[in-house]
């Protein structure tokens, strides 16, 4: 278990401690078990009060935040869950590092956000599509009737209607196209994207490949995954424009196997952990929390659809895309469950 767990008596004596707790505090299990759990906390009196309340059945479970003391390093902020077991005077103390809890909350928000975006896009695109056809048709009929000198205006209407139609088609593309499932080698996907990127940016860009070749094939839609990785990599290259001009731009593809990975509310034994890392200026703070929203772009003239579509494609593989960005290093991480 990745969660820190101890089983204690009502007086705080530890009956059992798992290896995760042992690693976190920097003490052997032998030295933890049989001793009191209270001294391991920055505010031991809170746990003492909680155990006293649990012993007289004031509550079945209690939650609170505190800090876990470690032999080396700073105290670890944790969320404590104290619950009674079926055995008299025995309690389970579960400790969730607040960093992990924050990450889980963020992932759940991303999943909910992506689902809401998908519904919004689909409904909005359908609502726009029908009037667009009427506008274009009316402009074509009008063009046949009016003075030739005024046809310039109808052509603008037709051109803009076509541009909006293209945008709507792009919005609807992930929902229209059937999911073509087959065996996917993620490194073939990465190499395909790499060749496309280098064809467009042949100079000034250093491409680094850091692959774990032991990653197994998995069932998925190869074309969708190519498009998802390409959208992320292409965005990165556009953000690297100044560094490409200077000749010191770098884009890294890094693949690893994640073990016992939790994203959303689901835990997976194995997961693909693919990183697309660039040394660009980073995602602007103003849009950091909204980069996966449709029509949000940090670039002049950008459509704001690339990351939205990438997130949609990865979610169709039961996965998730996360972003960690600071000036000089932006890391888009794609997580997809493996068999």
mmCIF file of C-alpha atoms in Angstrom, residues 42-254:
data_model
loop_
_atom_site.group_PDB
_atom_site.id
_atom_site.type_symbol
_atom_site.label_atom_id
_atom_site.label_comp_id
_atom_site.label_asym_id
_atom_site.label_seq_id
_atom_site.Cartn_x
_atom_site.Cartn_y
_atom_site.Cartn_z
ATOM 1 C CA UNK A 42 4.113 17.409 15.803
ATOM 2 C CA UNK A 43 0.862 17.813 17.799
ATOM 3 C CA UNK A 44 0.563 14.503 19.698
ATOM 4 C CA UNK A 45 -2.204 15.866 21.949
ATOM 5 C CA UNK A 46 -4.616 15.931 18.968
ATOM 6 C CA UNK A 47 -4.201 12.195 18.368
ATOM 7 C CA UNK A 48 -4.432 11.589 22.122
ATOM 8 C CA UNK A 49 -7.788 13.435 22.251
ATOM 9 C CA UNK A 50 -8.990 11.627 19.132
ATOM 10 C CA UNK A 51 -8.177 8.205 20.575
ATOM 11 C CA UNK A 52 -9.873 9.066 23.872
ATOM 12 C CA UNK A 53 -13.011 10.070 21.989
ATOM 13 C CA UNK A 54 -12.951 6.923 19.868
ATOM 14 C CA UNK A 55 -12.584 4.707 22.950
ATOM 15 C CA UNK A 56 -15.861 6.001 24.391
ATOM 16 C CA UNK A 57 -17.561 5.740 20.993
ATOM 17 C CA UNK A 58 -18.006 9.473 20.448
ATOM 18 C CA UNK A 59 -17.538 8.788 16.719
ATOM 19 C CA UNK A 60 -16.815 5.898 14.377
ATOM 20 C CA UNK A 61 -14.193 7.817 12.387
ATOM 21 C CA UNK A 62 -12.389 11.134 12.670
ATOM 22 C CA UNK A 63 -10.354 13.197 10.169
ATOM 23 C CA UNK A 64 -7.922 16.022 10.765
ATOM 24 C CA UNK A 65 -4.701 17.524 9.356
ATOM 25 C CA UNK A 66 -1.367 17.510 11.181
ATOM 26 C CA UNK A 67 2.375 16.974 10.603
ATOM 27 C CA UNK A 68 4.257 13.683 10.801
ATOM 28 C CA UNK A 69 7.791 13.973 12.218
ATOM 29 C CA UNK A 70 10.599 12.256 10.320
ATOM 30 C CA UNK A 71 14.109 11.221 11.313
ATOM 31 C CA UNK A 72 15.521 13.131 8.365
ATOM 32 C CA UNK A 73 13.956 16.020 6.523
ATOM 33 C CA UNK A 74 11.123 18.349 7.366
ATOM 34 C CA UNK A 75 7.859 17.260 8.968
ATOM 35 C CA UNK A 76 5.414 15.776 6.454
ATOM 36 C CA UNK A 77 1.929 17.378 6.283
ATOM 37 C CA UNK A 78 -0.632 14.565 6.457
ATOM 38 C CA UNK A 79 -4.372 14.062 6.565
ATOM 39 C CA UNK A 80 -5.196 11.651 9.395
ATOM 40 C CA UNK A 81 -8.152 9.264 9.279
ATOM 41 C CA UNK A 82 -8.783 7.494 12.579
ATOM 42 C CA UNK A 83 -11.326 4.648 12.567
ATOM 43 C CA UNK A 84 -12.378 1.856 14.893
ATOM 44 C CA UNK A 85 -11.857 -1.791 13.921
ATOM 45 C CA UNK A 86 -14.025 -4.755 14.839
ATOM 46 C CA UNK A 87 -11.644 -5.573 17.695
ATOM 47 C CA UNK A 88 -12.138 -3.998 21.110
ATOM 48 C CA UNK A 89 -9.703 -1.140 21.865
ATOM 49 C CA UNK A 90 -8.087 -1.317 18.416
ATOM 50 C CA UNK A 91 -7.962 1.507 15.871
ATOM 51 C CA UNK A 92 -6.645 2.062 12.344
ATOM 52 C CA UNK A 93 -4.716 5.296 11.763
ATOM 53 C CA UNK A 94 -4.446 6.104 8.065
ATOM 54 C CA UNK A 95 -2.103 8.920 7.008
ATOM 55 C CA UNK A 96 -2.511 10.533 3.594
ATOM 56 C CA UNK A 97 0.324 12.893 2.607
ATOM 57 C CA UNK A 98 -1.402 16.165 1.756
ATOM 58 C CA UNK A 99 0.617 16.489 -1.460
ATOM 59 C CA UNK A 100 -0.913 13.221 -2.657
ATOM 60 C CA UNK A 101 -4.371 14.311 -1.507
ATOM 61 C CA UNK A 102 -4.002 17.629 -3.352
ATOM 62 C CA UNK A 103 -2.846 15.800 -6.476
ATOM 63 C CA UNK A 104 -5.805 13.407 -6.309
ATOM 64 C CA UNK A 105 -8.219 16.323 -5.922
ATOM 65 C CA UNK A 106 -6.612 18.056 -8.919
ATOM 66 C CA UNK A 107 -6.877 14.909 -11.049
ATOM 67 C CA UNK A 108 -10.531 14.462 -10.147
ATOM 68 C CA UNK A 109 -11.146 18.086 -11.135
ATOM 69 C CA UNK A 110 -9.386 17.521 -14.466
ATOM 70 C CA UNK A 111 -11.509 14.458 -15.221
ATOM 71 C CA UNK A 112 -14.755 16.239 -14.324
ATOM 72 C CA UNK A 113 -13.640 19.312 -16.263
ATOM 73 C CA UNK A 114 -12.793 17.279 -19.367
ATOM 74 C CA UNK A 115 -16.169 15.508 -19.262
ATOM 75 C CA UNK A 116 -17.987 18.845 -18.943
ATOM 76 C CA UNK A 117 -15.891 20.277 -21.788
ATOM 77 C CA UNK A 118 -16.747 17.325 -24.004
ATOM 78 C CA UNK A 119 -20.483 17.777 -23.469
ATOM 79 C CA UNK A 120 -20.245 21.549 -23.919
ATOM 80 C CA UNK A 121 -18.262 21.236 -27.156
ATOM 81 C CA UNK A 122 -20.568 18.639 -28.634
ATOM 82 C CA UNK A 123 -23.734 20.589 -27.838
ATOM 83 C CA UNK A 124 -22.302 23.936 -28.913
ATOM 84 C CA UNK A 125 -20.925 22.537 -32.175
ATOM 85 C CA UNK A 126 -24.276 21.025 -33.102
ATOM 86 C CA UNK A 127 -26.067 24.286 -32.298
ATOM 87 C CA UNK A 128 -23.666 26.261 -34.505
ATOM 88 C CA UNK A 129 -23.570 23.797 -37.396
ATOM 89 C CA UNK A 130 -27.164 24.125 -38.612
ATOM 90 C CA UNK A 131 -27.370 27.958 -38.774
ATOM 91 C CA UNK A 132 -23.990 28.037 -40.510
ATOM 92 C CA UNK A 133 -25.315 26.052 -43.440
ATOM 93 C CA UNK A 134 -28.218 28.479 -43.782
ATOM 94 C CA UNK A 135 -25.939 31.543 -43.609
ATOM 95 C CA UNK A 136 -23.613 30.174 -46.287
ATOM 96 C CA UNK A 137 -26.471 29.140 -48.563
ATOM 97 C CA UNK A 138 -28.159 32.539 -48.237
ATOM 98 C CA UNK A 139 -24.867 34.308 -49.024
ATOM 99 C CA UNK A 140 -24.413 32.185 -52.172
ATOM 100 C CA UNK A 141 -27.947 32.994 -53.378
ATOM 101 C CA UNK A 142 -27.432 36.674 -52.627
ATOM 102 C CA UNK A 143 -24.171 36.655 -54.575
ATOM 103 C CA UNK A 144 -26.061 35.555 -57.699
ATOM 104 C CA UNK A 145 -28.477 38.472 -57.446
ATOM 105 C CA UNK A 146 -26.427 41.500 -56.431
ATOM 106 C CA UNK A 147 -24.194 43.915 -58.282
ATOM 107 C CA UNK A 148 -20.777 42.330 -59.074
ATOM 108 C CA UNK A 149 -19.053 45.185 -57.237
ATOM 109 C CA UNK A 150 -20.757 44.083 -54.000
ATOM 110 C CA UNK A 151 -19.826 40.403 -54.337
ATOM 111 C CA UNK A 152 -16.718 41.037 -52.277
ATOM 112 C CA UNK A 153 -18.949 41.279 -49.195
ATOM 113 C CA UNK A 154 -20.796 38.016 -49.843
ATOM 114 C CA UNK A 155 -17.454 36.278 -50.382
ATOM 115 C CA UNK A 156 -16.362 37.462 -46.924
ATOM 116 C CA UNK A 157 -19.546 35.947 -45.448
ATOM 117 C CA UNK A 158 -18.974 32.647 -47.296
ATOM 118 C CA UNK A 159 -15.287 32.538 -46.324
ATOM 119 C CA UNK A 160 -16.028 33.173 -42.645
ATOM 120 C CA UNK A 161 -18.836 30.604 -42.671
ATOM 121 C CA UNK A 162 -16.394 28.051 -44.129
ATOM 122 C CA UNK A 163 -13.815 28.934 -41.456
ATOM 123 C CA UNK A 164 -16.389 28.407 -38.703
ATOM 124 C CA UNK A 165 -17.488 25.152 -40.334
ATOM 125 C CA UNK A 166 -13.890 23.911 -40.222
ATOM 126 C CA UNK A 167 -13.682 24.846 -36.541
ATOM 127 C CA UNK A 168 -16.940 23.032 -35.773
ATOM 128 C CA UNK A 169 -15.721 19.945 -37.660
ATOM 129 C CA UNK A 170 -12.561 19.937 -35.556
ATOM 130 C CA UNK A 171 -14.633 20.215 -32.379
ATOM 131 C CA UNK A 172 -16.819 17.290 -33.395
ATOM 132 C CA UNK A 173 -14.030 15.113 -34.839
ATOM 133 C CA UNK A 174 -13.218 13.141 -31.645
ATOM 134 C CA UNK A 175 -16.891 12.276 -31.123
ATOM 135 C CA UNK A 176 -17.642 11.318 -34.723
ATOM 136 C CA UNK A 177 -14.712 9.107 -35.519
ATOM 137 C CA UNK A 178 -15.037 5.496 -34.317
ATOM 138 C CA UNK A 179 -12.491 4.307 -31.756
ATOM 139 C CA UNK A 180 -10.102 2.111 -33.823
ATOM 140 C CA UNK A 181 -8.632 -0.236 -31.237
ATOM 141 C CA UNK A 182 -5.487 -2.254 -31.887
ATOM 142 C CA UNK A 183 -2.113 -3.071 -30.348
ATOM 143 C CA UNK A 184 -0.147 0.132 -29.704
ATOM 144 C CA UNK A 185 3.605 0.459 -29.195
ATOM 145 C CA UNK A 186 4.022 3.844 -27.532
ATOM 146 C CA UNK A 187 7.522 4.286 -28.937
ATOM 147 C CA UNK A 188 6.229 3.919 -32.487
ATOM 148 C CA UNK A 189 3.768 6.699 -31.615
ATOM 149 C CA UNK A 190 6.589 8.877 -30.244
ATOM 150 C CA UNK A 191 8.815 8.255 -33.265
ATOM 151 C CA UNK A 192 6.010 9.149 -35.662
ATOM 152 C CA UNK A 193 5.431 12.427 -33.816
ATOM 153 C CA UNK A 194 9.174 13.080 -33.707
ATOM 154 C CA UNK A 195 9.467 12.736 -37.496
ATOM 155 C CA UNK A 196 6.528 15.120 -38.037
ATOM 156 C CA UNK A 197 7.953 17.716 -35.629
ATOM 157 C CA UNK A 198 11.462 17.591 -37.119
ATOM 158 C CA UNK A 199 10.008 17.956 -40.626
ATOM 159 C CA UNK A 200 8.362 21.219 -39.541
ATOM 160 C CA UNK A 201 11.223 22.438 -37.302
ATOM 161 C CA UNK A 202 14.393 21.079 -38.949
ATOM 162 C CA UNK A 203 16.824 23.591 -37.380
ATOM 163 C CA UNK A 204 17.434 24.976 -33.903
ATOM 164 C CA UNK A 205 15.595 22.169 -32.073
ATOM 165 C CA UNK A 206 17.361 19.377 -30.184
ATOM 166 C CA UNK A 207 15.186 16.305 -29.745
ATOM 167 C CA UNK A 208 15.993 14.061 -26.748
ATOM 168 C CA UNK A 209 14.602 10.518 -26.507
ATOM 169 C CA UNK A 210 14.612 8.891 -23.063
ATOM 170 C CA UNK A 211 12.692 5.650 -23.557
ATOM 171 C CA UNK A 212 12.008 2.679 -21.310
ATOM 172 C CA UNK A 213 11.886 -0.053 -23.954
ATOM 173 C CA UNK A 214 10.383 -2.572 -21.510
ATOM 174 C CA UNK A 215 6.964 -0.872 -21.724
ATOM 175 C CA UNK A 216 4.540 -3.453 -23.167
ATOM 176 C CA UNK A 217 2.123 -2.896 -26.016
ATOM 177 C CA UNK A 218 -1.423 -2.072 -24.986
ATOM 178 C CA UNK A 219 -4.823 -1.863 -26.650
ATOM 179 C CA UNK A 220 -5.652 1.571 -27.970
ATOM 180 C CA UNK A 221 -6.287 3.834 -30.944
ATOM 181 C CA UNK A 222 -2.856 4.531 -32.463
ATOM 182 C CA UNK A 223 -4.001 7.480 -34.589
ATOM 183 C CA UNK A 224 -5.700 9.200 -31.662
ATOM 184 C CA UNK A 225 -2.584 8.827 -29.512
ATOM 185 C CA UNK A 226 -0.371 10.165 -32.313
ATOM 186 C CA UNK A 227 -2.655 13.180 -32.586
ATOM 187 C CA UNK A 228 -2.676 13.734 -28.802
ATOM 188 C CA UNK A 229 1.128 13.623 -28.495
ATOM 189 C CA UNK A 230 1.526 15.686 -31.680
ATOM 190 C CA UNK A 231 -0.785 18.423 -30.360
ATOM 191 C CA UNK A 232 1.253 18.687 -27.143
ATOM 192 C CA UNK A 233 4.621 18.588 -28.942
ATOM 193 C CA UNK A 234 3.490 21.110 -31.567
ATOM 194 C CA UNK A 235 2.292 23.516 -28.848
ATOM 195 C CA UNK A 236 5.671 23.122 -27.147
ATOM 196 C CA UNK A 237 7.549 23.939 -30.352
ATOM 197 C CA UNK A 238 5.460 27.042 -30.924
ATOM 198 C CA UNK A 239 6.257 28.163 -27.367
ATOM 199 C CA UNK A 240 9.944 27.486 -28.145
ATOM 200 C CA UNK A 241 9.974 29.850 -31.134
ATOM 201 C CA UNK A 242 12.568 32.230 -29.653
ATOM 202 C CA UNK A 243 14.808 29.408 -28.454
ATOM 203 C CA UNK A 244 14.568 27.700 -31.865
ATOM 204 C CA UNK A 245 15.751 30.953 -33.432
ATOM 205 C CA UNK A 246 18.613 31.067 -30.932
ATOM 206 C CA UNK A 247 19.400 27.391 -31.639
ATOM 207 C CA UNK A 248 19.109 26.120 -28.036
ATOM 208 C CA UNK A 249 15.554 24.732 -27.987
ATOM 209 C CA UNK A 250 15.117 21.253 -26.528
ATOM 210 C CA UNK A 251 12.154 18.874 -26.601
ATOM 211 C CA UNK A 252 12.275 15.614 -24.635
ATOM 212 C CA UNK A 253 10.132 12.498 -24.931
ATOM 213 C CA UNK A 254 10.478 10.372 -21.793
#
